[in-house]
Structure formats: C-alpha cells, structure tokens
Amino acid sequence: MKVDVLLGLQWGDEGKGKIVDVLTPKYDIIARFQGGPNAGHTIEFDGKKFVLHTIPSGIFNQKTINVIGNGVIIDPFVLKKEIARLNDGGIDVSENLLVSRKAHLILPTHRLLDAVSEHAKGKDKIGSTLKGISPAYTDKISRNGMRIGDLESDQFEKRYLQARERHLKTIRQFEVDYREMEFDGLRFPEYETAWLEALDALRKLKKVNSEYYLNNALNEGKSILAEGAQGTLLDIDFGSYPFVTSSNTITAGVCSGLGIAPSKVGKVYGIFKAYCTRVGSGPFPTELMDEDGNLLRDKGNEYGSTTGRPRRCGWLDLPALKYAIMLNGVTELMMMKADVLNSFNELKVAVNYRYNGNLSEEIPYESVTLDIDPVLETMTGWNKEVVASEAYDKLPAELKDYVSYIENKVGVPITIVSVGPDRTETIFKKA
Ligand code: GDP
Ligand code: IMO
Ligand code: MG
C-alpha cells in the first residue's frame, strides 16, 4: 500500500477540506502532515458547516482514523474549541483522532511574537494569520521547541516557563504592552490562562508515535490519505519568499511530516480553483482590481475561513499551475469552484508571463520585486447555472472545453469538477 496525497496547488483555500471529506470513505486513515491553525478547511453537508484548523477533514466519518502528524504544529486553545464545535455538531473525536507525540506546540508567546514581528514589518508585512506559525516553526528548527510528548514529562512546566521568558525577552524589545494585546477576543493574560487550561483537552487525546503507526498501518494493507494545508505557492522553499508560510506544503512535506518514505507515496491529487485567490501579501500576477475581481469575490464568497479577510481574486494562472504540478508530481487534478464562473461571458487564463521585456513561463527568482505581466488567452464562458446532480457529459459545452483546455495545457487529467460547497456538489469525470 502507498500513501495518497491531496494538496493545494495555488495560495491555499482551494477547497481541500471539501474534497478530503468526499474521498474519506475510500480511506482507512486521513493524516495532516504540516501547517497549523493557519489552515481553515471548510466542510459542508446536510445543511451543516464546519471549519477545521488542526483536525483532519476525515473526522466526519466515524470509521476513519484521523492522525495529526509530527509535521503539524498544534495550539491547544484552538484545538479545544475545534473539538467543542464538533461535539456540538454531534461528532465525537475521542476514538478516531490520534496525535503525534512529535508534533510541536504553539505557545501563547509564539502568538505574541507573530503579532509584534508583523507589526514591526509595517508595509512589508507578510499578512500572516497571526496564529504563531512562524515563531513556533522557528523554535522547532532552532531546537528550542516543545512537543506534544513533553506534556507527559514532569519537566513540562519548567520548560514552558523557560520558553515563555525567552520569548518575552524578545517581545520587550518591541516596546509594546503585550498584556493589552488581544487574541481571539482575550487579553494576553486571560488568553494564556485559557491556553494552559486547554492543555487538558490535549492530554485527553490519544497520542501515538505516528511514524510507526502509519507505516505499520501500510504494512497491514490500510489505505492512507495525507491532507495538505496552505498551498504550493506558499511553500517555504518554493513560494514567493518571504511572502510564504513556514512549512513545506508540497508532496515532499508528506515524507518529513509523517515519516513516510518517498517510495511509499502513491497518487497525488492536486486541487486548484477554476480561478485564483490569495489572502495576505505577495505577488499575484493575474490579480484583478476591477469589477471581474469583485464578481469573483462575491460569487465565490472569497473571505478567509480562518481570519475573515477578503481574498484577492484573479484569473487562472497556468504557468503557476504547471510549476505546482512539477513540484508535487501531481497525478490527478481537481478543479474547484467552477460554479463561481457561471455568470461570466468571457474567461481569461494566463498562459505565459512577460517580464524584463521577455516572455517566459518560469516564475522568476525576483517575483516579489519584478512587474510580471500575464499573457492572457480568452475563452467563452458558459454563462449559465451548472447542475450538481448532472453527469459530467451533461455539463455546458464551454465548461467542458475549459476543462479540456487546461488538461491539454498542463498534461494531467482533471478527475473532479466541483460546483458548490456541499459534499454532494461534486462531479466525477473519468481520467
Ligand atoms: P481549504 O482551505 O482548501 O480547505 O479551502 P477553504 O475551506 O478555506 O475555502 C474554500 C471555500 O470554498 C469554502 O468556503 C468552501 O465551502 C467553498 N467551496 C469548496 N468547493 C466549492 C465549490 O465547488 N463551489 C463553491 N461555490 N464553493 C466551494
Ligand atoms: P488553508 O489550509 C490561505 C497565508 C497567510 C499569509 C501567509 C503566511 O486554509 O489553505 P502564516 O499565518 O502561515 O504565517 O501566514 O500564508 N496562509 C494561508 N492562506 N490558506 C491557508 O491555509 C493559509 N495559511 C496561511 O494569509 O499570506
Ligand atoms: Mg482554507
């Protein structure tokens, strides 16, 4: 058995949560391999809507085991709220949620550090979700982090206080009154108290040595799907640095974030929107600042699942999509939010870039500082509602043309066309 992978090919929010939930019945185990509560994965079914930040999107199927892998960073305060929301919706996680002992903790002072560091950057700010992602991964890499397994140690409190003091030393240099800063509506001292209380919720969860658990499961013939967070263009190495997140969001991250050997990676499902969005700062060659951009935002309800910020919107970017397919070894594509394009007469797609007076499909090293002009091709829109219950063949001809056009340009088949947020609004197409 091999581990299949599902990840985002753009700047996040492609609809990963929805499709993981759709595919879950086919898998014994769903495992998150990187990122933290900067993620917001939305799942809708039976008139209910859930947004998950840390818990894998397979949690709605009681038969599936959900693993939070070693590559993930966990904020107990966020996780506790997530579990409570699921419990309110009648979903019990006590049996089918497992947490890696090697996953790192996001401490309250990591959130403080994120906030003061973003503030200090002024107009150059990253547009971080302010969930403490960069400081927590920094501590992991600098070998100062605290892990879930440390909760079981009698040294936990001592180590917590040491880390807290180390962080506060840095924070004091910013000359802000951190006690007045608010996190999720709580001033820092109350937030810290709530965070410490939330550790109990984390202590109650089942802990595993997830690399052994997952490899043993594979050897026993179990099927595993790895669920990505963020998107390829936010990858720490290959995204538009420094306007990226702090983890490897690509397929390679599955190996380090779950302890899976490269030879054990199977299918790679790449998810992309039929257009593009980006939340936060950084280059976005096909961004639309006009009525079309507003229409995409309105129809697509493009406001962040984690922060509520309006998402920047633009046309589909094929050079960027090809780059993501190359980095991830994508074997199947899934096109999301096709319905958002229902009311367009014309659609545009970037097929090339112009910069420094030349044409190139390559994203330049200087993408952050260079003016990149997308070369656009125009397609006829379908300009009608699409019916989710229809078979793929019954879809409007222009929509099917859009799909074949993309497949021909990138050389990978599209096997799902998503036409609405609900689980059922998913059209399967033969490769
Ligand atoms: P993720 O982070 O990749 O899981 O994506 P998000 O949940 O942050 O953002 C995707 C948003 O689009 C959510 O609000 C989904 O409910 C919604 N969505 C997913 N697929 C579709 C679709 O095909 N059509 C429409 N209109 N909305 C969709
Ligand atoms: P999902 O999993 C979209 C963006 C932030 C910011 C940059 C760095 O829901 O697709 P960070 O908080 O990681 O330090 O922010 O990355 N970002 C996301 N954008 N979807 C996400 O996750 C994101 N997670 C982080 O907006 O630009
Ligand atoms: Mg999201």
PDB file of C-alpha atoms in Angstrom, residues 5 7-9 232 251 266-272 321-334 410-413:
ATOM      1  CA  VAL A   5      -1.696  12.818  -1.086  1.00  0.00           C
ATOM      2  CA  LEU A   7      -2.833  19.194  -1.530  1.00  0.00           C
ATOM      3  CA  GLY A   8      -3.450  22.719  -2.801  1.00  0.00           C
ATOM      4  CA  LEU A   9      -1.715  23.938  -5.958  1.00  0.00           C
ATOM      5  CA  THR A 232       2.177  25.080  -3.085  1.00  0.00           C
ATOM      6  CA  THR A 251       4.395  16.408  -1.528  1.00  0.00           C
ATOM      7  CA  GLY A 266       1.105   6.894  -4.297  1.00  0.00           C
ATOM      8  CA  LYS A 267      -1.382   9.123  -6.108  1.00  0.00           C
ATOM      9  CA  VAL A 268      -1.039  12.873  -5.756  1.00  0.00           C
ATOM     10  CA  TYR A 269      -4.316  14.759  -6.049  1.00  0.00           C
ATOM     11  CA  GLY A 270      -3.734  18.429  -6.854  1.00  0.00           C
ATOM     12  CA  ILE A 271      -6.575  20.785  -6.073  1.00  0.00           C
ATOM     13  CA  PHE A 272      -7.000  24.150  -7.789  1.00  0.00           C
ATOM     14  CA  LEU A 321      -0.248  25.687 -12.002  1.00  0.00           C
ATOM     15  CA  LYS A 322       2.383  23.865 -14.085  1.00  0.00           C
ATOM     16  CA  TYR A 323       5.046  24.814 -11.532  1.00  0.00           C
ATOM     17  CA  ALA A 324       2.913  23.339  -8.743  1.00  0.00           C
ATOM     18  CA  ILE A 325       2.272  20.155 -10.752  1.00  0.00           C
ATOM     19  CA  MET A 326       6.025  19.802 -11.329  1.00  0.00           C
ATOM     20  CA  LEU A 327       6.973  20.275  -7.663  1.00  0.00           C
ATOM     21  CA  ASN A 328       4.334  17.878  -6.366  1.00  0.00           C
ATOM     22  CA  GLY A 329       4.323  15.150  -9.028  1.00  0.00           C
ATOM     23  CA  VAL A 330       0.557  15.589  -9.396  1.00  0.00           C
ATOM     24  CA  THR A 331      -1.153  12.562 -10.949  1.00  0.00           C
ATOM     25  CA  GLU A 332      -4.771  13.856 -10.929  1.00  0.00           C
ATOM     26  CA  LEU A 333      -6.242  17.324 -10.846  1.00  0.00           C
ATOM     27  CA  MET A 334      -9.437  18.500  -9.217  1.00  0.00           C
ATOM     28  CA  VAL A 410      -0.754  21.054 -18.250  1.00  0.00           C
ATOM     29  CA  GLY A 411      -0.794  17.400 -19.342  1.00  0.00           C
ATOM     30  CA  VAL A 412      -2.578  15.991 -16.269  1.00  0.00           C
ATOM     31  CA  PRO A 413      -6.212  14.769 -16.214  1.00  0.00           C
TER      32      PRO A 413
END
